[in-house]
Tab-separated table of C-alpha atoms in Angstrom:
chain	number	residue	atom	x	y	z
A	1	MET	CA	-20.764	-33.108	-20.042
A	2	LYS	CA	-22.604	-32.994	-16.794
A	3	SER	CA	-22.402	-29.307	-16.595
A	4	PHE	CA	-23.556	-28.939	-20.111
A	5	VAL	CA	-26.574	-31.153	-19.532
A	6	HIS	CA	-27.318	-29.332	-16.264
A	7	LEU	CA	-27.062	-25.927	-18.080
A	8	ALA	CA	-29.229	-27.008	-21.010
A	9	TRP	CA	-32.060	-28.324	-18.493
A	10	ARG	CA	-32.078	-24.936	-16.676
A	11	PHE	CA	-32.322	-23.137	-19.879
A	12	LEU	CA	-35.180	-25.235	-21.228
A	13	ARG	CA	-37.089	-24.853	-17.894
A	14	LEU	CA	-37.271	-21.135	-18.580
A	15	ARG	CA	-39.397	-21.876	-21.465
A	16	PRO	CA	-37.201	-19.891	-23.907
A	17	ARG	CA	-38.483	-17.826	-26.997
A	18	VAL	CA	-38.300	-19.303	-30.370
A	19	GLY	CA	-35.412	-16.848	-31.197
A	20	GLN	CA	-33.349	-18.083	-28.407
A	21	VAL	CA	-33.735	-21.849	-29.332
A	22	THR	CA	-33.127	-20.941	-33.066
A	23	ASN	CA	-30.051	-19.046	-31.954
A	24	ALA	CA	-28.792	-21.874	-29.873
A	25	VAL	CA	-29.339	-24.445	-32.719
A	26	ARG	CA	-27.300	-22.140	-35.092
A	27	PHE	CA	-24.362	-21.960	-32.579
A	28	PHE	CA	-24.123	-25.777	-32.172
A	29	TRP	CA	-24.454	-26.289	-35.748
A	30	CYS	CA	-21.641	-23.953	-36.346
A	31	LEU	CA	-19.583	-25.501	-33.372
A	32	SER	CA	-20.124	-29.040	-34.728
A	33	SER	CA	-18.331	-28.121	-37.922
A	34	GLY	CA	-15.103	-27.849	-36.251
A	35	HIS	CA	-14.139	-25.001	-38.536
A	36	PRO	CA	-15.161	-21.679	-36.851
A	37	PRO	CA	-15.776	-18.877	-39.424
A	38	GLU	CA	-14.819	-15.283	-39.144
A	39	ARG	CA	-18.582	-14.292	-39.784
A	40	LEU	CA	-20.750	-16.045	-37.325
A	41	PRO	CA	-24.401	-17.034	-38.427
A	42	TYR	CA	-25.733	-16.499	-34.949
A	43	LYS	CA	-26.119	-13.916	-32.222
A	44	PRO	CA	-24.116	-14.074	-29.012
A	45	ILE	CA	-25.381	-17.004	-26.978
A	46	SER	CA	-24.395	-15.358	-23.728
A	47	PHE	CA	-23.112	-11.757	-22.632
A	48	GLY	CA	-21.261	-10.376	-19.631
A	49	VAL	CA	-22.346	-7.059	-18.151
A	50	HIS	CA	-19.881	-4.801	-16.189
A	51	VAL	CA	-22.422	-3.763	-13.720
A	52	THR	CA	-19.999	-1.784	-11.596
A	53	ARG	CA	-16.376	-0.908	-11.615
A	54	ARG	CA	-16.180	-0.685	-7.876
A	55	CYS	CA	-14.519	-3.338	-5.795
A	56	ASN	CA	-13.881	-3.950	-2.192
A	57	LEU	CA	-10.537	-5.441	-2.817
A	58	ALA	CA	-7.398	-4.198	-4.705
A	59	CYS	CA	-5.747	-7.361	-5.942
A	60	PRO	CA	-2.486	-6.684	-7.608
A	61	PHE	CA	-2.965	-9.318	-10.392
A	62	CYS	CA	-6.395	-8.071	-11.527
A	63	TYR	CA	-6.601	-7.542	-15.105
A	64	ASN	CA	-9.388	-5.053	-15.056
A	65	ARG	CA	-7.425	-1.802	-14.865
A	66	ALA	CA	-10.625	0.359	-14.721
A	67	VAL	CA	-11.676	-1.056	-11.304
A	68	ASN	CA	-11.686	1.707	-8.573
A	69	ARG	CA	-10.262	4.304	-11.023
A	70	GLY	CA	-11.666	7.348	-12.616
A	71	ASP	CA	-15.317	7.730	-12.512
A	72	ALA	CA	-15.740	4.213	-10.855
A	73	LEU	CA	-17.783	5.355	-8.020
A	74	THR	CA	-20.390	6.809	-10.388
A	75	SER	CA	-20.262	4.224	-13.223
A	76	ASP	CA	-22.729	1.576	-11.931
A	77	ILE	CA	-25.174	0.472	-14.624
A	78	THR	CA	-28.576	1.930	-14.123
A	79	VAL	CA	-31.626	-0.234	-14.312
A	80	ALA	CA	-32.736	1.793	-17.417
A	81	GLN	CA	-29.370	0.954	-19.184
A	82	PHE	CA	-29.665	-2.661	-18.297
A	83	SER	CA	-33.209	-2.803	-19.600
A	84	ARG	CA	-32.078	-1.206	-22.871
A	85	LEU	CA	-29.361	-3.884	-23.302
A	86	LEU	CA	-31.970	-6.751	-22.679
A	87	GLU	CA	-34.476	-5.351	-25.080
A	88	HIS	CA	-31.913	-4.882	-28.026
A	89	PRO	CA	-32.037	-7.352	-30.785
A	90	ASN	CA	-28.357	-8.084	-30.719
A	91	LEU	CA	-28.635	-9.516	-27.144
A	92	ARG	CA	-32.347	-10.573	-27.062
A	93	PRO	CA	-31.399	-14.248	-28.341
A	94	ALA	CA	-28.835	-14.888	-25.716
A	95	PHE	CA	-29.696	-17.421	-23.024
A	96	ARG	CA	-27.390	-16.192	-20.058
A	97	VAL	CA	-26.185	-12.918	-18.610
A	98	THR	CA	-23.189	-12.831	-16.508
A	99	PHE	CA	-22.991	-10.066	-13.922
A	100	PHE	CA	-19.508	-8.934	-13.844
A	101	GLY	CA	-17.417	-6.172	-12.009
A	102	GLY	CA	-15.663	-4.874	-10.041
A	103	GLU	CA	-17.554	-6.670	-7.207
A	104	PRO	CA	-21.130	-7.004	-8.557
A	105	LEU	CA	-22.499	-7.312	-4.914
A	106	LEU	CA	-21.625	-3.751	-4.248
A	107	HIS	CA	-24.438	-2.691	-6.830
A	108	PRO	CA	-27.539	-1.585	-4.848
A	109	ASP	CA	-29.947	-2.735	-7.578
A	110	LEU	CA	-28.394	-6.209	-8.326
A	111	TYR	CA	-31.760	-7.958	-7.332
A	112	THR	CA	-33.703	-5.861	-9.695
A	113	LEU	CA	-31.224	-6.442	-12.723
A	114	MET	CA	-31.454	-10.216	-11.961
A	115	ARG	CA	-35.234	-10.048	-11.985
A	116	LEU	CA	-35.113	-8.273	-15.206
A	117	ALA	CA	-32.794	-10.647	-16.756
A	118	ARG	CA	-35.141	-13.514	-15.713
A	119	ASN	CA	-38.163	-11.717	-17.242
A	120	HIS	CA	-36.332	-11.822	-20.387
A	121	ARG	CA	-35.938	-15.641	-19.971
A	122	LYS	CA	-32.198	-15.644	-19.256
A	123	LEU	CA	-30.151	-17.594	-16.899
A	124	THR	CA	-28.165	-15.509	-14.425
A	125	TYR	CA	-24.444	-15.980	-13.404
A	126	VAL	CA	-22.877	-13.698	-10.713
A	127	THR	CA	-19.126	-13.615	-10.081
A	128	THR	CA	-18.163	-12.434	-6.688
A	129	ASN	CA	-15.288	-12.386	-4.049
A	130	ALA	CA	-18.131	-13.256	-1.545
A	131	LEU	CA	-17.102	-10.808	1.015
A	132	LEU	CA	-20.739	-9.275	1.032
A	133	LEU	CA	-22.386	-12.653	0.529
A	134	ALA	CA	-23.322	-13.266	4.035
A	135	GLU	CA	-25.146	-9.585	4.497
A	136	ARG	CA	-26.924	-10.166	1.180
A	137	ALA	CA	-27.626	-13.901	1.407
A	138	GLU	CA	-31.433	-13.310	2.285
A	139	GLU	CA	-31.834	-11.130	-0.712
A	140	MET	CA	-29.945	-13.552	-2.969
A	141	SER	CA	-32.202	-16.293	-1.760
A	142	ARG	CA	-35.248	-14.426	-3.226
A	143	ALA	CA	-33.341	-13.479	-6.403
A	144	PRO	CA	-33.625	-15.316	-9.598
A	145	VAL	CA	-29.966	-16.312	-9.510
A	146	ASP	CA	-28.839	-19.500	-10.977
A	147	THR	CA	-25.082	-19.735	-10.472
A	148	VAL	CA	-22.747	-17.902	-8.113
A	149	GLN	CA	-18.995	-18.106	-8.814
A	150	VAL	CA	-16.921	-17.300	-5.687
A	151	SER	CA	-13.166	-16.413	-6.313
A	152	LEU	CA	-11.306	-17.722	-3.289
A	153	TYR	CA	-8.279	-15.788	-1.920
A	154	ALA	CA	-5.963	-16.897	0.832
A	155	ASP	CA	-6.199	-13.723	2.717
A	156	HIS	CA	-10.065	-13.805	2.937
A	157	LEU	CA	-10.824	-17.319	3.223
A	158	ASP	CA	-12.800	-17.268	6.596
A	159	ARG	CA	-15.136	-14.512	5.513
A	160	GLN	CA	-15.666	-16.053	2.114
A	161	ILE	CA	-16.455	-19.540	3.627
A	162	GLU	CA	-19.081	-17.775	5.884
A	163	GLY	CA	-20.672	-15.998	2.937
A	164	VAL	CA	-20.958	-19.224	1.034
A	165	ARG	CA	-22.364	-21.178	4.024
A	166	ARG	CA	-24.995	-18.499	4.565
A	167	LEU	CA	-25.936	-18.624	0.838
A	168	ARG	CA	-26.169	-22.458	0.905
A	169	ARG	CA	-28.256	-22.360	3.995
A	170	THR	CA	-30.866	-19.556	2.737
A	171	ALA	CA	-30.659	-20.537	-0.890
A	172	PRO	CA	-29.837	-24.246	-1.608
A	173	ARG	CA	-31.239	-24.098	-4.992
A	174	VAL	CA	-28.424	-21.861	-6.159
A	175	SER	CA	-25.501	-23.491	-7.872
A	176	VAL	CA	-22.259	-22.489	-6.161
A	177	VAL	CA	-18.844	-22.652	-7.981
A	178	LEU	CA	-15.669	-22.291	-6.158
A	179	SER	CA	-12.786	-20.889	-8.236
A	180	ARG	CA	-9.193	-20.388	-7.624
A	181	ILE	CA	-6.243	-19.007	-9.653
A	182	ILE	CA	-3.394	-21.519	-9.975
A	183	THR	CA	0.059	-20.664	-10.995
A	184	SER	CA	3.063	-22.988	-12.043
A	185	GLN	CA	4.443	-22.883	-8.436
A	186	PRO	CA	4.068	-25.992	-6.498
A	187	ASP	CA	3.002	-24.003	-3.465
A	188	SER	CA	-0.033	-22.899	-5.526
A	189	TRP	CA	-0.916	-26.538	-6.282
A	190	GLN	CA	-1.612	-27.186	-2.623
A	191	ALA	CA	-4.295	-24.466	-2.633
A	192	MET	CA	-6.350	-26.988	-4.776
A	193	ARG	CA	-6.379	-29.564	-2.177
A	194	GLN	CA	-7.307	-26.810	0.297
A	195	THR	CA	-10.229	-25.946	-1.949
A	196	VAL	CA	-11.318	-29.447	-2.009
A	197	GLU	CA	-11.623	-29.523	1.811
A	198	ILE	CA	-13.307	-26.195	1.757
A	199	ALA	CA	-15.922	-27.636	-0.800
A	200	ASP	CA	-16.529	-30.738	1.333
A	201	GLU	CA	-17.274	-28.554	4.361
A	202	LEU	CA	-19.664	-26.432	2.357
A	203	GLY	CA	-21.293	-29.146	0.321
A	204	VAL	CA	-20.247	-27.515	-2.916
A	205	ARG	CA	-19.509	-29.851	-6.022
A	206	LYS	CA	-18.316	-27.510	-8.676
A	207	LEU	CA	-14.635	-26.476	-8.674
A	208	LEU	CA	-13.035	-24.202	-11.166
A	209	PHE	CA	-9.255	-23.845	-11.207
A	210	MET	CA	-8.021	-21.169	-13.737
A	211	GLY	CA	-4.468	-20.659	-15.025
A	212	TYR	CA	-2.534	-17.431	-14.131
A	213	SER	CA	-2.938	-14.705	-16.591
A	214	PRO	CA	0.225	-12.428	-16.409
A	215	LEU	CA	0.001	-8.734	-16.486
A	216	SER	CA	3.586	-8.442	-17.866
A	217	ASN	CA	6.534	-10.429	-18.999
A	218	ARG	CA	7.900	-10.210	-15.342
A	219	ASP	CA	5.483	-12.836	-14.109
A	220	LYS	CA	5.238	-14.893	-17.295
A	221	GLU	CA	6.921	-17.735	-15.459
A	222	LEU	CA	3.806	-18.201	-13.330
A	223	CYS	CA	1.985	-19.432	-16.378
A	224	PHE	CA	1.318	-23.169	-16.790
A	225	PHE	CA	2.921	-24.016	-20.211
A	226	GLU	CA	2.364	-27.404	-21.966
A	227	ASP	CA	6.347	-28.358	-21.236
A	228	ASN	CA	5.663	-28.237	-17.554
A	229	THR	CA	5.734	-31.937	-16.882
A	230	ALA	CA	5.609	-31.907	-13.144
A	231	MET	CA	2.285	-29.786	-13.061
A	232	ARG	CA	0.670	-31.798	-16.001
A	233	ASP	CA	1.513	-35.067	-13.802
A	234	PHE	CA	-0.075	-33.243	-10.770
A	235	LEU	CA	-3.065	-32.384	-12.531
A	236	GLY	CA	-3.533	-35.720	-13.827
A	237	ALA	CA	-3.367	-37.269	-10.434
A	238	PHE	CA	-5.607	-34.542	-8.927
A	239	SER	CA	-8.250	-35.331	-11.570
A	240	SER	CA	-7.948	-39.233	-11.011
A	241	GLU	CA	-8.345	-38.534	-7.195
A	242	PHE	CA	-11.202	-36.162	-7.145
A	243	GLY	CA	-12.799	-36.250	-10.671
A	244	ARG	CA	-15.491	-38.608	-9.542
A	245	ARG	CA	-16.519	-36.638	-6.466
A	246	PHE	CA	-16.379	-33.226	-7.990
A	247	ASP	CA	-17.372	-31.428	-11.322
A	248	LEU	CA	-13.788	-30.205	-12.010
A	249	VAL	CA	-12.518	-27.686	-14.562
A	250	LEU	CA	-8.562	-27.775	-14.360
A	251	PRO	CA	-6.271	-25.164	-15.942
A	252	MET	CA	-5.213	-26.107	-19.524
A	253	PRO	CA	-1.468	-25.910	-20.307
A	254	LEU	CA	-0.611	-22.951	-22.341
A	255	VAL	CA	0.481	-23.878	-25.786
A	256	ARG	CA	3.820	-22.141	-26.896
A	257	ASP	CA	3.157	-22.645	-30.574
A	258	THR	CA	0.644	-19.797	-31.235
A	259	ARG	CA	-0.414	-21.389	-34.392
A	260	ARG	CA	-2.194	-24.142	-32.342
A	261	ARG	CA	-3.950	-21.584	-29.987
A	262	PHE	CA	-7.747	-21.185	-30.094
A	263	CYS	CA	-10.055	-19.233	-28.017
A	264	ILE	CA	-13.744	-19.915	-27.566
A	265	ALA	CA	-14.631	-16.512	-25.928
A	266	HIS	CA	-15.276	-14.438	-28.881
A	267	TYR	CA	-17.464	-17.076	-30.479
A	268	THR	CA	-19.786	-17.000	-27.605
A	269	ALA	CA	-20.038	-14.119	-25.325
A	270	PRO	CA	-19.054	-10.435	-25.596
A	271	TYR	CA	-18.728	-8.162	-22.457
A	272	VAL	CA	-20.638	-4.999	-22.368
A	273	ALA	CA	-20.394	-1.689	-20.590
A	274	PRO	CA	-23.433	0.414	-19.392
A	275	ASP	CA	-23.113	2.594	-22.533
A	276	GLY	CA	-23.050	-0.411	-24.905
A	277	SER	CA	-19.418	-0.442	-25.515
A	278	LEU	CA	-17.929	-3.944	-26.006
A	279	ALA	CA	-14.968	-6.078	-25.146
A	280	PRO	CA	-14.397	-9.357	-26.847
A	281	CYS	CA	-13.974	-11.258	-23.579
A	282	CYS	CA	-13.663	-10.512	-19.699
A	283	GLU	CA	-9.954	-10.529	-19.901
A	284	ILE	CA	-9.678	-7.406	-22.137
A	285	SER	CA	-11.106	-4.583	-19.821
A	286	PRO	CA	-12.687	-2.082	-20.006
A	287	PRO	CA	-14.940	-2.335	-22.936
A	288	SER	CA	-14.221	0.199	-25.571
A	289	ARG	CA	-15.824	1.744	-28.396
A	290	GLU	CA	-12.947	0.818	-30.526
A	291	VAL	CA	-14.189	-2.777	-30.423
A	292	GLY	CA	-17.735	-1.431	-31.098
A	293	SER	CA	-21.031	-0.902	-29.630
A	294	VAL	CA	-23.894	-3.457	-28.749
A	295	PHE	CA	-26.219	-0.956	-30.544
A	296	ASP	CA	-24.483	-1.089	-33.797
A	297	GLU	CA	-26.156	-3.362	-36.437
A	298	ASP	CA	-24.691	-6.755	-36.418
A	299	PHE	CA	-21.822	-5.684	-34.015
A	300	TRP	CA	-20.951	-9.403	-33.622
A	301	ASN	CA	-19.513	-9.475	-37.191
A	302	ASN	CA	-17.962	-5.899	-37.286
A	303	ALA	CA	-14.482	-5.356	-38.565
A	304	PHE	CA	-12.902	-5.864	-35.188
A	305	PHE	CA	-14.474	-9.285	-34.273
A	306	ARG	CA	-13.823	-10.689	-37.862
A	307	ARG	CA	-10.260	-9.547	-37.714
A	308	PHE	CA	-9.901	-10.931	-34.122
A	309	ARG	CA	-11.389	-14.317	-35.068
A	310	GLY	CA	-9.347	-14.327	-38.332
A	311	GLU	CA	-6.033	-13.719	-36.437
A	312	PHE	CA	-6.776	-16.596	-34.138
A	313	VAL	CA	-7.411	-18.964	-36.971
A	314	GLY	CA	-4.541	-17.869	-39.075
A	315	GLY	CA	-2.092	-17.256	-36.185
A	316	PHE	CA	-1.073	-14.655	-33.823
A	317	PRO	CA	-0.716	-11.806	-33.040
A	318	VAL	CA	-4.038	-10.705	-31.800
A	319	HIS	CA	-4.542	-8.497	-28.576
A	320	PRO	CA	-1.537	-8.496	-26.377
A	321	ARG	CA	-3.675	-9.774	-23.491
A	322	CYS	CA	-4.230	-12.916	-25.553
A	323	ARG	CA	-0.557	-14.144	-25.771
A	324	ASP	CA	-0.275	-15.619	-22.420
A	325	CYS	CA	-4.188	-15.959	-21.472
A	326	PRO	CA	-4.949	-19.477	-20.420
A	327	THR	CA	-8.230	-19.405	-22.114
A	328	SER	CA	-6.455	-19.332	-25.409
A	329	SER	CA	-4.324	-22.439	-24.614
A	330	MET	CA	-6.492	-25.029	-26.144
A	331	GLY	CA	-6.028	-26.427	-29.465
A	332	ARG	CA	-8.555	-25.310	-32.227
A	333	ALA	CA	-10.725	-28.343	-32.538
A	334	LYS	CA	-10.823	-29.094	-28.932
A	335	GLY	CA	-11.593	-25.553	-28.091
A	336	PHE	CA	-14.390	-25.196	-30.438
A	337	LEU	CA	-15.886	-28.457	-29.425
A	338	SER	CA	-15.371	-28.454	-25.609
C-alpha cells in the first residue's frame, strides 16, 4: 500500500492531463470489480519500451533471446521513434514508461528519452544491472528519472554497489529498488539476507525478490511452487523480520492448478519495440507483429490480447512462457486487486 500511495503522489505531482486521470479512473473501476473482462474499457496505464537489445552481460537465464543477437548493435530506439510512440493516442493516457533492454544505460540518448517522457507527463522507470551507473550517475542526477531498479548478480556485486552508492550520492531524490531472482534452492534464500545487508549499507528501502522463471523443463525444479512448505516458512519468517524496515515484494508461490492462475501484466502494460510491434509483457520477448502494433486502432483489444486474457480467465494454455512464470502465480481475485 505504501508503494501505491507513493506512486499515486508522484503521478499527481506531474499535473497529469485529463485523459490520463480519466484513464486511471477507468482502470481502477475495472480493477475494483474483481472480474477482469477480455475487452478493456481503458488504454494501457503504463508501457515498457525496448530501448536497446544490447547488453554488457550474457546471463544464461535471460529470457530475452533477442539480446546481443542479429541486428542488436543497430536496433537502439531513435529519439524520433520514441517521440512517435509517446504522441500516439494509444499510449498518450499512460502515466508511466519503463525503459527496458538489453541494458538501457548503453543507450547514448537515454537522458533525452527520459526528458521526452517527462514532457508528456509520465513517470520514468529504468531497469539496469548498474554496471554503468557510476559513470552515468551525474547524467542521471539531471535526468527526470523517478525509479531505478537494479538487478543484483553475485558475480558483479562490488561494481553494482559502487554504482548505486554513486547514484544515491548524486541523486538522492531517485527511488532505488534492489531486485534479485530467488530460486527454490536454500542457498538462494541466503542471498535475500545478503541483499538486506547491501540495502542497509546503501540506505535503500525497497527490495524486490522475484521467483525464478525457467527457460525449459530442465530447470523447472528451481521454481517456487505452492507445496514448497520450507520456502513458504522461510519467506514468512523473512517478512516478519524485515517487513517493517523495508518495502518488500516477495516471490509468490507458483500455483500448480492452472485454473487458479492469473496475471495482471496484460491488463496494465504492454511492451513495445522501436517499430511499434508488441509483447504482452516483459517475459515474452522480443515484441512481435503477430501480437500487434501500437499504431493499430485499439490494439489493446485486438484478437491476440482478447484471446490471451480469455485463456487466463478460462484456464490454460496460453503462451508457453506463462506456464511457469512467477507473475502468473497469484489467484485471480488477488492478482487483479493487488
